[in-house]
């Protein structure tokens, strides 16, 4: 097992207290996979983040990992950050702390506007947007709505990009490619990062993914967490090691591991 110092030690006290004060989702529980609880972040909470990524909600893999943007979509975002030369100085948050049921997305919009949730979310974004942040990236419609309702974004460039799980691969690649060109002129690359590598082609390919680093994950997760190359190499490719099976998808997760050689 990897050395414990390689892993995320958890949130600082101020963030932990704010996470613990998340407003009650019970009045909106029909819109979410509520009984699995919240997932809040991935990345730096120490003020060193230069890019703040906002996604919509944590998926099934994120519930197991205890961090957001870890599954296939997260590995695409990690690849995007790598093209900016970022290997450490980023923070990923969500519009919703709980996983939103896709068919209930309209109900989720009610949460974005509910006063207690709005105030809590904006306070979280304010805490995350330290003086080092050079850009905010909102992935997908709900993240973009959440950022639009955040007064604290003023003075920082906001990029509205398709969600990494977009069903239109060409639109996704085109938008992300253009954003990489612009962001490379704004964001300071990390030491050890490479902001001069290949940009996206016509569609995302395996080389455009990046493994979630150990420093972003809690101690004790298996070595394959955050690295789904083994799934994408299957015939046909698969894109999630954690799934919600019917009929009780609200209370059941199935987690697959790669077979050892």
mmCIF file of C-alpha atoms in Angstrom:
data_model
loop_
_atom_site.group_PDB
_atom_site.id
_atom_site.type_symbol
_atom_site.label_atom_id
_atom_site.label_comp_id
_atom_site.label_asym_id
_atom_site.label_seq_id
_atom_site.Cartn_x
_atom_site.Cartn_y
_atom_site.Cartn_z
ATOM 1 C CA UNK A 1 0.000 0.000 0.000
ATOM 2 C CA UNK A 2 1.189 3.533 -0.718
ATOM 3 C CA UNK A 3 2.620 5.685 2.026
ATOM 4 C CA UNK A 4 -0.067 7.588 3.957
ATOM 5 C CA UNK A 5 1.589 10.951 3.299
ATOM 6 C CA UNK A 6 0.724 10.607 -0.399
ATOM 7 C CA UNK A 7 -2.994 10.793 0.344
ATOM 8 C CA UNK A 8 -5.416 13.628 1.097
ATOM 9 C CA UNK A 9 -5.440 14.212 4.884
ATOM 10 C CA UNK A 10 -8.978 15.589 4.744
ATOM 11 C CA UNK A 11 -10.433 19.094 4.937
ATOM 12 C CA UNK A 12 -9.029 21.826 7.186
ATOM 13 C CA UNK A 13 -11.197 22.714 10.170
ATOM 14 C CA UNK A 14 -12.976 25.674 8.550
ATOM 15 C CA UNK A 15 -13.999 23.598 5.532
ATOM 16 C CA UNK A 16 -14.932 20.598 7.677
ATOM 17 C CA UNK A 17 -17.224 22.787 9.750
ATOM 18 C CA UNK A 18 -18.808 24.244 6.629
ATOM 19 C CA UNK A 19 -19.316 20.817 5.071
ATOM 20 C CA UNK A 20 -20.947 19.647 8.309
ATOM 21 C CA UNK A 21 -23.384 22.567 8.107
ATOM 22 C CA UNK A 22 -24.720 21.627 4.650
ATOM 23 C CA UNK A 23 -28.454 22.436 4.573
ATOM 24 C CA UNK A 24 -30.929 19.586 4.807
ATOM 25 C CA UNK A 25 -31.635 17.824 1.510
ATOM 26 C CA UNK A 26 -34.525 15.832 3.008
ATOM 27 C CA UNK A 27 -37.233 18.131 1.567
ATOM 28 C CA UNK A 28 -35.753 17.391 -1.877
ATOM 29 C CA UNK A 29 -34.891 13.729 -1.300
ATOM 30 C CA UNK A 30 -36.996 12.471 -4.216
ATOM 31 C CA UNK A 31 -34.639 14.271 -6.604
ATOM 32 C CA UNK A 32 -31.444 12.711 -5.242
ATOM 33 C CA UNK A 33 -29.846 9.430 -4.241
ATOM 34 C CA UNK A 34 -30.346 10.878 -0.797
ATOM 35 C CA UNK A 35 -29.662 7.953 1.518
ATOM 36 C CA UNK A 36 -26.041 7.664 0.413
ATOM 37 C CA UNK A 37 -25.157 11.073 1.835
ATOM 38 C CA UNK A 38 -23.053 13.950 0.509
ATOM 39 C CA UNK A 39 -19.649 14.184 -1.180
ATOM 40 C CA UNK A 40 -18.007 17.589 -1.192
ATOM 41 C CA UNK A 41 -14.661 18.072 -2.926
ATOM 42 C CA UNK A 42 -11.425 16.879 -4.489
ATOM 43 C CA UNK A 43 -8.158 18.795 -4.578
ATOM 44 C CA UNK A 44 -6.559 21.569 -2.603
ATOM 45 C CA UNK A 45 -8.408 23.256 0.253
ATOM 46 C CA UNK A 46 -5.297 25.058 1.502
ATOM 47 C CA UNK A 47 -5.610 28.151 -0.704
ATOM 48 C CA UNK A 48 -3.092 26.955 -3.304
ATOM 49 C CA UNK A 49 -5.623 26.140 -6.054
ATOM 50 C CA UNK A 50 -5.239 28.243 -9.204
ATOM 51 C CA UNK A 51 -8.250 26.740 -10.971
ATOM 52 C CA UNK A 52 -11.631 26.135 -9.375
ATOM 53 C CA UNK A 53 -13.681 23.455 -11.151
ATOM 54 C CA UNK A 54 -17.421 23.274 -10.511
ATOM 55 C CA UNK A 55 -19.307 20.160 -11.606
ATOM 56 C CA UNK A 56 -22.937 19.216 -11.104
ATOM 57 C CA UNK A 57 -23.044 16.442 -8.493
ATOM 58 C CA UNK A 58 -21.113 13.411 -7.211
ATOM 59 C CA UNK A 59 -21.732 10.132 -9.061
ATOM 60 C CA UNK A 60 -21.716 6.560 -7.807
ATOM 61 C CA UNK A 61 -17.929 6.190 -8.017
ATOM 62 C CA UNK A 62 -17.537 9.406 -6.049
ATOM 63 C CA UNK A 63 -19.670 7.980 -3.252
ATOM 64 C CA UNK A 64 -17.241 5.078 -2.874
ATOM 65 C CA UNK A 65 -14.146 7.272 -3.267
ATOM 66 C CA UNK A 66 -15.411 9.948 -0.839
ATOM 67 C CA UNK A 67 -14.153 12.565 -3.307
ATOM 68 C CA UNK A 68 -15.786 14.209 -6.302
ATOM 69 C CA UNK A 69 -14.841 13.852 -9.994
ATOM 70 C CA UNK A 70 -12.991 10.556 -9.581
ATOM 71 C CA UNK A 71 -14.742 8.276 -12.110
ATOM 72 C CA UNK A 72 -14.629 8.417 -15.901
ATOM 73 C CA UNK A 73 -15.796 12.051 -16.007
ATOM 74 C CA UNK A 74 -13.290 12.987 -13.328
ATOM 75 C CA UNK A 75 -10.434 11.332 -15.212
ATOM 76 C CA UNK A 76 -11.419 13.389 -18.256
ATOM 77 C CA UNK A 77 -11.322 16.547 -16.131
ATOM 78 C CA UNK A 78 -7.953 15.474 -14.732
ATOM 79 C CA UNK A 79 -6.685 15.161 -18.296
ATOM 80 C CA UNK A 80 -8.027 18.643 -19.056
ATOM 81 C CA UNK A 81 -6.177 20.062 -16.051
ATOM 82 C CA UNK A 82 -3.017 18.255 -17.125
ATOM 83 C CA UNK A 83 -3.168 20.050 -20.492
ATOM 84 C CA UNK A 84 -3.033 23.317 -18.526
ATOM 85 C CA UNK A 85 0.065 22.091 -16.724
ATOM 86 C CA UNK A 86 -1.823 21.550 -13.467
ATOM 87 C CA UNK A 87 -0.934 18.457 -11.477
ATOM 88 C CA UNK A 88 -1.731 19.792 -8.009
ATOM 89 C CA UNK A 89 -3.061 23.377 -7.885
ATOM 90 C CA UNK A 90 -6.789 22.867 -8.463
ATOM 91 C CA UNK A 91 -9.980 22.307 -6.492
ATOM 92 C CA UNK A 92 -13.131 20.516 -7.647
ATOM 93 C CA UNK A 93 -16.529 21.237 -6.074
ATOM 94 C CA UNK A 94 -20.164 20.578 -7.013
ATOM 95 C CA UNK A 95 -23.406 22.461 -7.483
ATOM 96 C CA UNK A 96 -25.083 19.742 -5.383
ATOM 97 C CA UNK A 97 -23.582 17.872 -2.429
ATOM 98 C CA UNK A 98 -25.798 14.852 -3.131
ATOM 99 C CA UNK A 99 -26.007 12.762 -6.301
ATOM 100 C CA UNK A 100 -28.837 14.024 -8.506
ATOM 101 C CA UNK A 101 -31.071 11.498 -10.257
ATOM 102 C CA UNK A 102 -30.834 12.471 -13.955
ATOM 103 C CA UNK A 103 -34.574 12.193 -14.558
ATOM 104 C CA UNK A 104 -35.136 14.631 -11.672
ATOM 105 C CA UNK A 105 -32.825 17.383 -12.883
ATOM 106 C CA UNK A 106 -35.666 19.911 -13.035
ATOM 107 C CA UNK A 107 -36.303 19.338 -9.338
ATOM 108 C CA UNK A 108 -32.645 19.885 -8.668
ATOM 109 C CA UNK A 109 -33.003 23.402 -10.007
ATOM 110 C CA UNK A 110 -35.265 24.128 -7.029
ATOM 111 C CA UNK A 111 -32.335 23.379 -4.728
ATOM 112 C CA UNK A 112 -30.109 25.847 -6.550
ATOM 113 C CA UNK A 113 -32.544 28.648 -5.690
ATOM 114 C CA UNK A 114 -33.571 27.566 -2.180
ATOM 115 C CA UNK A 115 -32.232 30.349 0.093
ATOM 116 C CA UNK A 116 -30.381 28.202 2.638
ATOM 117 C CA UNK A 117 -28.743 26.086 -0.052
ATOM 118 C CA UNK A 118 -27.876 29.141 -2.136
ATOM 119 C CA UNK A 119 -26.238 30.872 0.831
ATOM 120 C CA UNK A 120 -24.311 27.754 1.883
ATOM 121 C CA UNK A 121 -23.087 27.034 -1.644
ATOM 122 C CA UNK A 122 -22.009 30.612 -2.295
ATOM 123 C CA UNK A 123 -20.189 30.690 1.044
ATOM 124 C CA UNK A 124 -18.349 27.498 0.057
ATOM 125 C CA UNK A 125 -17.361 28.963 -3.294
ATOM 126 C CA UNK A 126 -16.184 32.128 -1.523
ATOM 127 C CA UNK A 127 -14.025 30.052 0.829
ATOM 128 C CA UNK A 128 -12.556 28.181 -2.139
ATOM 129 C CA UNK A 129 -11.828 31.249 -4.276
ATOM 130 C CA UNK A 130 -8.629 32.427 -2.689
ATOM 131 C CA UNK A 131 -6.362 35.080 -4.189
ATOM 132 C CA UNK A 132 -4.470 32.396 -6.120
ATOM 133 C CA UNK A 133 -7.487 31.367 -8.235
ATOM 134 C CA UNK A 134 -6.947 32.458 -11.838
ATOM 135 C CA UNK A 135 -10.005 30.853 -13.463
ATOM 136 C CA UNK A 136 -13.311 29.195 -12.611
ATOM 137 C CA UNK A 137 -14.524 26.386 -14.870
ATOM 138 C CA UNK A 138 -18.183 25.328 -14.753
ATOM 139 C CA UNK A 139 -18.763 21.925 -16.349
ATOM 140 C CA UNK A 140 -22.350 21.411 -17.499
ATOM 141 C CA UNK A 141 -25.636 23.275 -17.250
ATOM 142 C CA UNK A 142 -26.307 22.870 -13.537
ATOM 143 C CA UNK A 143 -22.806 23.890 -12.543
ATOM 144 C CA UNK A 144 -23.153 26.913 -14.799
ATOM 145 C CA UNK A 145 -26.455 27.862 -13.150
ATOM 146 C CA UNK A 146 -24.840 27.557 -9.722
ATOM 147 C CA UNK A 147 -21.910 29.762 -10.727
ATOM 148 C CA UNK A 148 -24.273 32.309 -12.311
ATOM 149 C CA UNK A 149 -25.945 32.687 -8.888
ATOM 150 C CA UNK A 150 -22.596 33.265 -7.134
ATOM 151 C CA UNK A 151 -21.738 36.964 -6.667
ATOM 152 C CA UNK A 152 -18.211 36.080 -5.543
ATOM 153 C CA UNK A 153 -17.118 35.073 -9.028
ATOM 154 C CA UNK A 154 -16.708 38.744 -9.931
ATOM 155 C CA UNK A 155 -13.193 39.598 -11.010
ATOM 156 C CA UNK A 156 -12.296 36.067 -12.075
ATOM 157 C CA UNK A 157 -12.711 34.677 -15.576
ATOM 158 C CA UNK A 158 -15.429 32.013 -15.757
ATOM 159 C CA UNK A 159 -15.391 29.333 -18.450
ATOM 160 C CA UNK A 160 -18.637 27.518 -19.263
ATOM 161 C CA UNK A 161 -17.803 24.128 -20.738
ATOM 162 C CA UNK A 162 -19.777 21.003 -21.635
ATOM 163 C CA UNK A 163 -19.984 18.371 -18.928
ATOM 164 C CA UNK A 164 -17.251 15.727 -19.309
ATOM 165 C CA UNK A 165 -19.970 13.100 -19.828
ATOM 166 C CA UNK A 166 -21.512 15.024 -22.741
ATOM 167 C CA UNK A 167 -23.283 12.780 -25.255
ATOM 168 C CA UNK A 168 -21.884 14.818 -28.159
ATOM 169 C CA UNK A 169 -18.168 13.942 -28.366
ATOM 170 C CA UNK A 170 -17.426 16.463 -31.109
ATOM 171 C CA UNK A 171 -19.008 19.381 -29.252
ATOM 172 C CA UNK A 172 -17.132 18.334 -26.119
ATOM 173 C CA UNK A 173 -13.762 18.124 -27.863
ATOM 174 C CA UNK A 174 -14.237 21.399 -29.740
ATOM 175 C CA UNK A 175 -15.204 23.352 -26.623
ATOM 176 C CA UNK A 176 -12.498 21.862 -24.446
ATOM 177 C CA UNK A 177 -9.853 22.376 -27.143
ATOM 178 C CA UNK A 178 -10.681 26.080 -27.441
ATOM 179 C CA UNK A 179 -10.715 26.482 -23.662
ATOM 180 C CA UNK A 180 -7.280 24.884 -23.323
ATOM 181 C CA UNK A 181 -5.832 27.408 -25.779
ATOM 182 C CA UNK A 182 -7.262 30.345 -23.823
ATOM 183 C CA UNK A 183 -6.557 28.982 -20.352
ATOM 184 C CA UNK A 184 -2.919 28.300 -21.157
ATOM 185 C CA UNK A 185 -2.526 32.049 -21.429
ATOM 186 C CA UNK A 186 -4.177 32.645 -18.055
ATOM 187 C CA UNK A 187 -3.238 29.825 -15.697
ATOM 188 C CA UNK A 188 0.233 29.390 -14.246
ATOM 189 C CA UNK A 189 1.380 25.802 -14.711
ATOM 190 C CA UNK A 190 2.606 23.751 -11.763
ATOM 191 C CA UNK A 191 6.228 22.801 -11.351
ATOM 192 C CA UNK A 192 6.366 19.404 -12.993
ATOM 193 C CA UNK A 193 3.331 20.123 -15.160
ATOM 194 C CA UNK A 194 3.365 20.460 -18.943
ATOM 195 C CA UNK A 195 1.219 23.113 -20.609
ATOM 196 C CA UNK A 196 2.769 22.606 -24.040
ATOM 197 C CA UNK A 197 1.580 19.097 -24.844
ATOM 198 C CA UNK A 198 -0.975 17.957 -27.391
ATOM 199 C CA UNK A 199 -4.423 19.531 -27.326
ATOM 200 C CA UNK A 200 -7.644 17.623 -28.084
ATOM 201 C CA UNK A 201 -8.323 16.175 -31.508
ATOM 202 C CA UNK A 202 -11.722 15.639 -33.105
ATOM 203 C CA UNK A 203 -12.811 13.522 -30.124
ATOM 204 C CA UNK A 204 -11.400 12.619 -26.732
ATOM 205 C CA UNK A 205 -9.158 9.551 -26.842
ATOM 206 C CA UNK A 206 -7.501 7.485 -24.127
ATOM 207 C CA UNK A 207 -4.442 9.746 -24.107
ATOM 208 C CA UNK A 208 -6.705 12.637 -23.057
ATOM 209 C CA UNK A 209 -7.546 10.953 -19.745
ATOM 210 C CA UNK A 210 -5.375 11.261 -16.643
ATOM 211 C CA UNK A 211 -5.236 9.163 -13.489
ATOM 212 C CA UNK A 212 -6.524 10.755 -10.286
ATOM 213 C CA UNK A 213 -3.419 11.270 -8.116
ATOM 214 C CA UNK A 214 -3.122 9.644 -4.694
ATOM 215 C CA UNK A 215 -2.842 13.081 -3.090
ATOM 216 C CA UNK A 216 -6.481 13.726 -4.024
ATOM 217 C CA UNK A 217 -7.845 10.538 -2.410
ATOM 218 C CA UNK A 218 -8.327 9.379 1.189
ATOM 219 C CA UNK A 219 -5.927 6.839 2.627
ATOM 220 C CA UNK A 220 -6.979 3.232 2.160
ATOM 221 C CA UNK A 221 -8.646 3.344 -1.251
ATOM 222 C CA UNK A 222 -7.518 0.550 -3.607
ATOM 223 C CA UNK A 223 -4.762 1.182 -6.122
ATOM 224 C CA UNK A 224 -7.169 1.095 -9.079
ATOM 225 C CA UNK A 225 -9.365 3.894 -7.715
ATOM 226 C CA UNK A 226 -9.259 6.833 -10.108
ATOM 227 C CA UNK A 227 -7.736 4.793 -12.943
ATOM 228 C CA UNK A 228 -10.350 3.157 -15.187
ATOM 229 C CA UNK A 229 -8.108 2.253 -18.108
ATOM 230 C CA UNK A 230 -8.897 -1.406 -17.497
ATOM 231 C CA UNK A 231 -12.605 -0.697 -17.996
ATOM 232 C CA UNK A 232 -12.167 1.382 -21.122
ATOM 233 C CA UNK A 233 -9.963 -1.356 -22.614
ATOM 234 C CA UNK A 234 -12.804 -3.891 -22.473
ATOM 235 C CA UNK A 235 -14.773 -4.911 -25.557
ATOM 236 C CA UNK A 236 -17.103 -3.123 -25.613
ATOM 237 C CA UNK A 237 -15.615 -0.367 -23.438
ATOM 238 C CA UNK A 238 -17.126 0.273 -20.025
ATOM 239 C CA UNK A 239 -17.033 3.580 -18.221
ATOM 240 C CA UNK A 240 -17.913 2.972 -14.565
ATOM 241 C CA UNK A 241 -16.654 0.556 -11.929
ATOM 242 C CA UNK A 242 -19.561 1.482 -9.659
ATOM 243 C CA UNK A 243 -23.180 1.185 -10.765
ATOM 244 C CA UNK A 244 -26.668 1.523 -9.313
ATOM 245 C CA UNK A 245 -28.671 -1.594 -10.223
ATOM 246 C CA UNK A 246 -32.421 -1.773 -10.548
ATOM 247 C CA UNK A 247 -34.854 -2.250 -8.926
ATOM 248 C CA UNK A 248 -33.432 -0.664 -5.751
ATOM 249 C CA UNK A 249 -30.995 1.803 -7.267
ATOM 250 C CA UNK A 250 -31.580 4.224 -4.402
ATOM 251 C CA UNK A 251 -30.001 1.859 -1.881
ATOM 252 C CA UNK A 252 -27.702 -0.467 -3.843
ATOM 253 C CA UNK A 253 -24.276 0.019 -5.361
ATOM 254 C CA UNK A 254 -22.261 -2.612 -7.243
ATOM 255 C CA UNK A 255 -18.506 -2.044 -7.263
ATOM 256 C CA UNK A 256 -16.251 -3.967 -9.635
ATOM 257 C CA UNK A 257 -12.494 -4.444 -9.275
ATOM 258 C CA UNK A 258 -10.037 -5.452 -11.999
ATOM 259 C CA UNK A 259 -8.958 -9.094 -11.951
ATOM 260 C CA UNK A 260 -5.392 -9.691 -10.825
ATOM 261 C CA UNK A 261 -3.055 -11.430 -13.251
#
